[in-house]
Amino acid sequence: MRDVTPDVPALHRRSFLKYTGALGAAAAVSASLSACSSGPESTNDTGSDGGPDRTLTAVIGYGNDGSWDPTQTASAFCMAANHHIYEGLLDTDPISREPYAALATEVPKDPDSTTWRFTLRAGATFHDGKPVTADDVVFVVERILDPGTQTLAKGFFASWLKEVRKVDARTVELVLKFPFPDGLSRLTLAKIMPRHVFSRPGAWDDAVKGKAIGSGPYRQTAHHPKSNTTFEAFDGYNGPRKPAFRKMNWLTIVDAAPRVAKISGSSAGAQIADNIPYANIGQLESGGMTVAGGAGMNNLFLMFNTAHKPFDDVRVRQALHYAIDTEKMVEVALKGHGKPSSSFLDEANPSYRRAKTVYDHDPDKAKALLKEAGVKGLSIEILAVNVSWIVDCLPTVKASWDAIGVQTTLSPQETTAVFTKLDQRRDYQVVAAASNPNQFGLDADLIMHYNYGPGNLWMQYTRWAADPVAKQLFKDMDRATREPDPAQKKAIVQDYIDVVAEQAVLYPVVHNELMTAWDPARLSGIRAQPYPGINLLTAKWA
C-alpha cells in the first residue's frame, strides 16, 4: 500500500488509494475488457451439481475494484486473484512462504550468490496462447527497477536487486547488489506479464482497471467491479500447481452480514469465505462449516503526528500506549482471537523477540509519564478507519484514555476519507487503523521497511523522519538489509525494533487472527491464511 524503501519517492495520493483499493469509483473497468460488457454473471453458483464444470464460489470480504496491476497493487482481493492468474519466476507457499519454482525450472542452489540464473519452463504460455520468454521477464523487472517509474514493487526490490539480464530466449540472470537470500521469496511479488500486451500505450492503466493476462493455472474470464470476478482453468498451463476447479466465481461482499449469509445454511451460495467476524464463528461451525484462524501481522496500530504537540514527546506517546487495557480489548472486541503486542512483529515471526519496551496495561505509569512531560488537560480526537473490528476496539481505547484524564473523542471514517486527509497533510493528532504486511512476505526486513524509512508515506504521515533518533534507525535498518550473516542480521533487526517500540511513533496495539470459513463436505486442502484473501492452488473438491 505504501512505498517501503528510503530511496524511492513517496507515492502520490491517488496512486496510494488505488493500491489500497480505496479508489473504487476510479477503477471502472476498461472498455477493452470485452468479457465485462455483458454485465455480471450469476453470483449464485454453488458447485452442488457435482459435474466436471461445476463452479467454486468464494466470498471475499474486500473490494475487487482496486488496482490489478501486480507491480502496484496491495488490494487483498486483487493480490489473491493475481496469485492464481500470474506466476513469478519463483512463487511461495501461502503459509510457510517457502519459495518454489514456478515459471523458472528450479530455485537457485546458492541463495547467497550475487547472480541468480533462471531457465524458463519449457512450453510455458500466456493465456492468449503466446509463449513466455526472457523478454517478458526483463520487461517486468526493468519496469520495477526503473527510477522514473513509481511502483509499489520497487520498494521490495530496489534496495538489493541491481539489474536483470537476458541470456537467451529462455534464460535470464538477476544481478544483486549484495548477497540477499531473502530476495528469493520476494520474487513472487514480481509477477511475469506479457510484454506484447502490457507494453502497448495505455495498457498499464488497463491493468490497474482489471485487465489480467498471465501464465498461471487460472485465466480471468470476467471482471465486474464491486460485484464479482470469474475464472476458468487454463488448459495451456503446464506448471506445478494444476487447477483443480474448472470454474471459479469470486464475489466481493465487504459488509459482514451478507458475507456470512452467503455461506450459511443448506442453501448457501458459496463454499468458502474470508474475513469472518468473530461473533459468527459459532453459528457457522454449528452449521457444519470449518472455521480456522491465521495469526500473523494483522494489527490495530496507533500513529501519532509528531508535528502536533505534545505528540512530539516520546513520554506522551508511551503514556497513551501504557494506558490501554489491551487484555480487555482482546477479550471484548476480539473475542480472544488476538494478543496484546509485545513487539512490532507478531510472536510467530521468525525474527520475533519480546521488545525491551512492552506496553502492558499500567495506568499509573501512564499518568506519571504525562505529569513528567508537563501535560495536563489533554484532549484527543482519534481519526480511525471504519473497518468493523477496528471500530469494535475503539471503545476500549477511549475508556482507557478517559480513565487517565485524557478526554477522548472517536472519529471513525471511511478509509478513503482518513487517508485523503493524511495525503493532503491536514493536521491530526492520532490515527487508529489496520495493517498487515504479511500479504507481501514474512521476512522482518520487508515488514519493517513497509512502515519505516525516510522516504515512505508512513513516515511522511508521522512527520518523524527528520528526528535524530529516526535518522539513526534508518541507518541501522539499511545495515541489517546488507548484513550477510543471518544471525547477525536477526540481532540487528531485533535491536532496532527495540527503538521502534520505545519511540511508539507508529506501533501496534494488538495483533489479531483473520478467520476463514469453508464447507469441508465440498472442499479439501484449504489452509487459513494469516493475511487477507484466499489461496486455492492446493485445494480441490472434497
CSV table of N, CA, C and O in Angstrom, one decimal, residues 59-104:
chain,number,residue,atom,x,y,z
A,59,VAL,N,-16.4,-16.1,-1.3
A,59,VAL,CA,-16.8,-14.7,-0.9
A,59,VAL,C,-15.6,-14.1,-0.3
A,59,VAL,O,-15.0,-14.6,0.7
A,60,ILE,N,-15.2,-12.9,-0.8
A,60,ILE,CA,-14.0,-12.2,-0.3
A,60,ILE,C,-14.5,-10.9,0.3
A,60,ILE,O,-15.4,-10.2,-0.2
A,61,GLY,N,-14.0,-10.7,1.5
A,61,GLY,CA,-14.5,-9.5,2.3
A,61,GLY,C,-13.8,-8.2,2.0
A,61,GLY,O,-13.8,-7.3,2.9
A,62,TYR,N,-13.3,-8.1,0.8
A,62,TYR,CA,-12.6,-6.9,0.4
A,62,TYR,C,-13.0,-6.6,-1.0
A,62,TYR,O,-13.5,-7.4,-1.8
A,63,GLY,N,-12.8,-5.3,-1.4
A,63,GLY,CA,-13.3,-4.9,-2.8
A,63,GLY,C,-12.4,-5.5,-3.9
A,63,GLY,O,-11.2,-5.7,-3.7
A,64,ASN,N,-13.0,-5.7,-5.0
A,64,ASN,CA,-12.3,-6.2,-6.2
A,64,ASN,C,-12.0,-5.0,-7.2
A,64,ASN,O,-11.7,-5.2,-8.3
A,65,ASP,N,-12.2,-3.8,-6.7
A,65,ASP,CA,-12.1,-2.6,-7.5
A,65,ASP,C,-10.9,-1.8,-7.3
A,65,ASP,O,-10.8,-0.6,-7.7
A,66,GLY,N,-9.9,-2.4,-6.6
A,66,GLY,CA,-8.6,-1.8,-6.5
A,66,GLY,C,-7.7,-2.1,-7.7
A,66,GLY,O,-8.2,-2.6,-8.7
A,67,SER,N,-6.5,-1.7,-7.7
A,67,SER,CA,-5.6,-1.9,-8.8
A,67,SER,C,-5.3,-3.4,-9.0
A,67,SER,O,-5.0,-4.1,-8.0
A,68,TRP,N,-5.3,-3.9,-10.2
A,68,TRP,CA,-5.0,-5.3,-10.5
A,68,TRP,C,-3.6,-5.4,-11.1
A,68,TRP,O,-3.1,-6.5,-11.4
A,69,ASP,N,-2.9,-4.3,-11.3
A,69,ASP,CA,-1.5,-4.3,-11.8
A,69,ASP,C,-0.6,-4.9,-10.7
A,69,ASP,O,-0.5,-4.4,-9.6
A,70,PRO,N,0.0,-6.1,-11.0
A,70,PRO,CA,0.8,-6.8,-10.0
A,70,PRO,C,1.9,-6.0,-9.4
A,70,PRO,O,2.4,-6.3,-8.3
A,71,THR,N,2.4,-5.0,-10.2
A,71,THR,CA,3.6,-4.2,-9.7
A,71,THR,C,3.1,-3.1,-8.8
A,71,THR,O,3.9,-2.4,-8.2
A,72,GLN,N,1.8,-2.9,-8.7
A,72,GLN,CA,1.3,-1.8,-8.0
A,72,GLN,C,0.4,-2.2,-6.8
A,72,GLN,O,0.4,-1.5,-5.8
A,73,THR,N,-0.3,-3.3,-6.9
A,73,THR,CA,-1.4,-3.5,-6.0
A,73,THR,C,-1.1,-3.9,-4.6
A,73,THR,O,-0.1,-4.7,-4.4
A,74,ALA,N,-1.9,-3.5,-3.7
A,74,ALA,CA,-1.9,-4.1,-2.3
A,74,ALA,C,-3.3,-4.4,-1.9
A,74,ALA,O,-3.6,-4.7,-0.8
A,75,SER,N,-4.2,-4.4,-2.9
A,75,SER,CA,-5.6,-4.8,-2.7
A,75,SER,C,-5.7,-6.3,-2.3
A,75,SER,O,-5.1,-7.1,-3.0
A,76,ALA,N,-6.3,-6.6,-1.2
A,76,ALA,CA,-6.4,-8.0,-0.8
A,76,ALA,C,-7.0,-8.9,-1.8
A,76,ALA,O,-6.5,-10.0,-2.1
A,77,PHE,N,-8.2,-8.5,-2.4
A,77,PHE,CA,-8.8,-9.3,-3.4
A,77,PHE,C,-8.0,-9.4,-4.7
A,77,PHE,O,-7.8,-10.6,-5.1
A,78,CYS,N,-7.4,-8.3,-5.1
A,78,CYS,CA,-6.6,-8.4,-6.4
A,78,CYS,C,-5.3,-9.1,-6.2
A,78,CYS,O,-4.9,-9.9,-7.1
A,79,MET,N,-4.7,-9.0,-5.1
A,79,MET,CA,-3.4,-9.8,-4.9
A,79,MET,C,-3.7,-11.3,-4.8
A,79,MET,O,-3.0,-12.1,-5.4
A,80,ALA,N,-4.8,-11.6,-4.1
A,80,ALA,CA,-5.2,-13.0,-4.0
A,80,ALA,C,-5.5,-13.6,-5.4
A,80,ALA,O,-5.1,-14.7,-5.8
A,81,ALA,N,-6.3,-12.9,-6.2
A,81,ALA,CA,-6.6,-13.3,-7.6
A,81,ALA,C,-5.4,-13.4,-8.5
A,81,ALA,O,-5.2,-14.4,-9.2
A,82,ASN,N,-4.5,-12.4,-8.3
A,82,ASN,CA,-3.3,-12.4,-9.2
A,82,ASN,C,-2.4,-13.6,-8.9
A,82,ASN,O,-1.7,-14.1,-9.8
A,83,HIS,N,-2.4,-14.2,-7.7
A,83,HIS,CA,-1.6,-15.4,-7.4
A,83,HIS,C,-2.1,-16.6,-8.2
A,83,HIS,O,-1.4,-17.6,-8.3
A,84,HIS,N,-3.4,-16.5,-8.6
A,84,HIS,CA,-3.9,-17.6,-9.4
A,84,HIS,C,-3.8,-17.4,-10.9
A,84,HIS,O,-3.8,-18.3,-11.7
A,85,ILE,N,-3.7,-16.1,-11.3
A,85,ILE,CA,-3.6,-15.7,-12.7
A,85,ILE,C,-2.2,-15.7,-13.2
A,85,ILE,O,-1.9,-16.1,-14.3
A,86,TYR,N,-1.3,-15.1,-12.4
A,86,TYR,CA,0.1,-14.9,-12.8
A,86,TYR,C,1.1,-15.8,-12.1
A,86,TYR,O,0.7,-16.5,-11.1
A,87,GLU,N,2.3,-15.9,-12.6
A,87,GLU,CA,3.4,-16.6,-11.9
A,87,GLU,C,4.6,-15.7,-11.8
A,87,GLU,O,4.8,-14.8,-12.7
A,88,GLY,N,5.4,-15.9,-10.8
A,88,GLY,CA,6.7,-15.3,-10.7
A,88,GLY,C,7.7,-16.3,-11.2
A,88,GLY,O,7.4,-17.5,-11.5
A,89,LEU,N,9.0,-15.9,-11.3
A,89,LEU,CA,10.0,-16.9,-11.6
A,89,LEU,C,9.9,-18.0,-10.5
A,89,LEU,O,9.9,-19.2,-10.8
A,90,LEU,N,9.8,-17.5,-9.3
A,90,LEU,CA,9.5,-18.3,-8.1
A,90,LEU,C,8.3,-17.8,-7.5
A,90,LEU,O,8.0,-16.6,-7.5
A,91,ASP,N,7.5,-18.7,-6.9
A,91,ASP,CA,6.4,-18.4,-6.1
A,91,ASP,C,6.6,-19.0,-4.7
A,91,ASP,O,7.5,-19.7,-4.5
A,92,THR,N,5.7,-18.6,-3.8
A,92,THR,CA,5.9,-19.1,-2.4
A,92,THR,C,4.7,-19.8,-1.9
A,92,THR,O,3.5,-19.5,-2.3
A,93,ASP,N,4.9,-20.8,-1.0
A,93,ASP,CA,3.8,-21.4,-0.3
A,93,ASP,C,3.0,-20.3,0.5
A,93,ASP,O,3.6,-19.5,1.1
A,94,PRO,N,1.7,-20.3,0.4
A,94,PRO,CA,0.9,-19.3,1.0
A,94,PRO,C,1.0,-19.3,2.6
A,94,PRO,O,0.7,-18.2,3.2
A,95,ILE,N,1.4,-20.3,3.2
A,95,ILE,CA,1.5,-20.4,4.6
A,95,ILE,C,3.0,-20.3,5.1
A,95,ILE,O,3.4,-19.4,5.8
A,96,SER,N,3.8,-21.2,4.6
A,96,SER,CA,5.3,-21.2,5.0
A,96,SER,C,6.1,-20.1,4.4
A,96,SER,O,7.1,-19.7,4.9
A,97,ARG,N,5.6,-19.7,3.2
A,97,ARG,CA,6.3,-18.7,2.3
A,97,ARG,C,7.6,-19.2,1.8
A,97,ARG,O,8.4,-18.4,1.4
A,98,GLU,N,7.8,-20.5,1.8
A,98,GLU,CA,9.0,-21.1,1.2
A,98,GLU,C,8.9,-21.0,-0.3
A,98,GLU,O,7.8,-21.3,-0.9
A,99,PRO,N,9.9,-20.5,-1.0
A,99,PRO,CA,9.9,-20.4,-2.5
A,99,PRO,C,9.9,-21.7,-3.2
A,99,PRO,O,10.6,-22.7,-2.7
A,100,TYR,N,9.2,-21.8,-4.3
A,100,TYR,CA,9.3,-23.0,-5.2
A,100,TYR,C,9.3,-22.5,-6.6
A,100,TYR,O,9.0,-21.4,-6.9
A,101,ALA,N,9.8,-23.4,-7.5
A,101,ALA,CA,10.0,-23.0,-8.9
A,101,ALA,C,8.6,-22.9,-9.5
A,101,ALA,O,7.8,-23.8,-9.5
A,102,ALA,N,8.3,-21.7,-10.1
A,102,ALA,CA,7.0,-21.5,-10.8
A,102,ALA,C,7.3,-21.4,-12.3
A,102,ALA,O,7.3,-22.4,-13.0
A,103,LEU,N,7.6,-20.2,-12.8
A,103,LEU,CA,8.0,-20.1,-14.2
A,103,LEU,C,9.4,-20.6,-14.4
A,103,LEU,O,9.7,-21.1,-15.5
A,104,ALA,N,10.2,-20.5,-13.4
A,104,ALA,CA,11.6,-21.0,-13.5
A,104,ALA,C,11.6,-22.5,-13.3
A,104,ALA,O,10.6,-23.0,-12.7
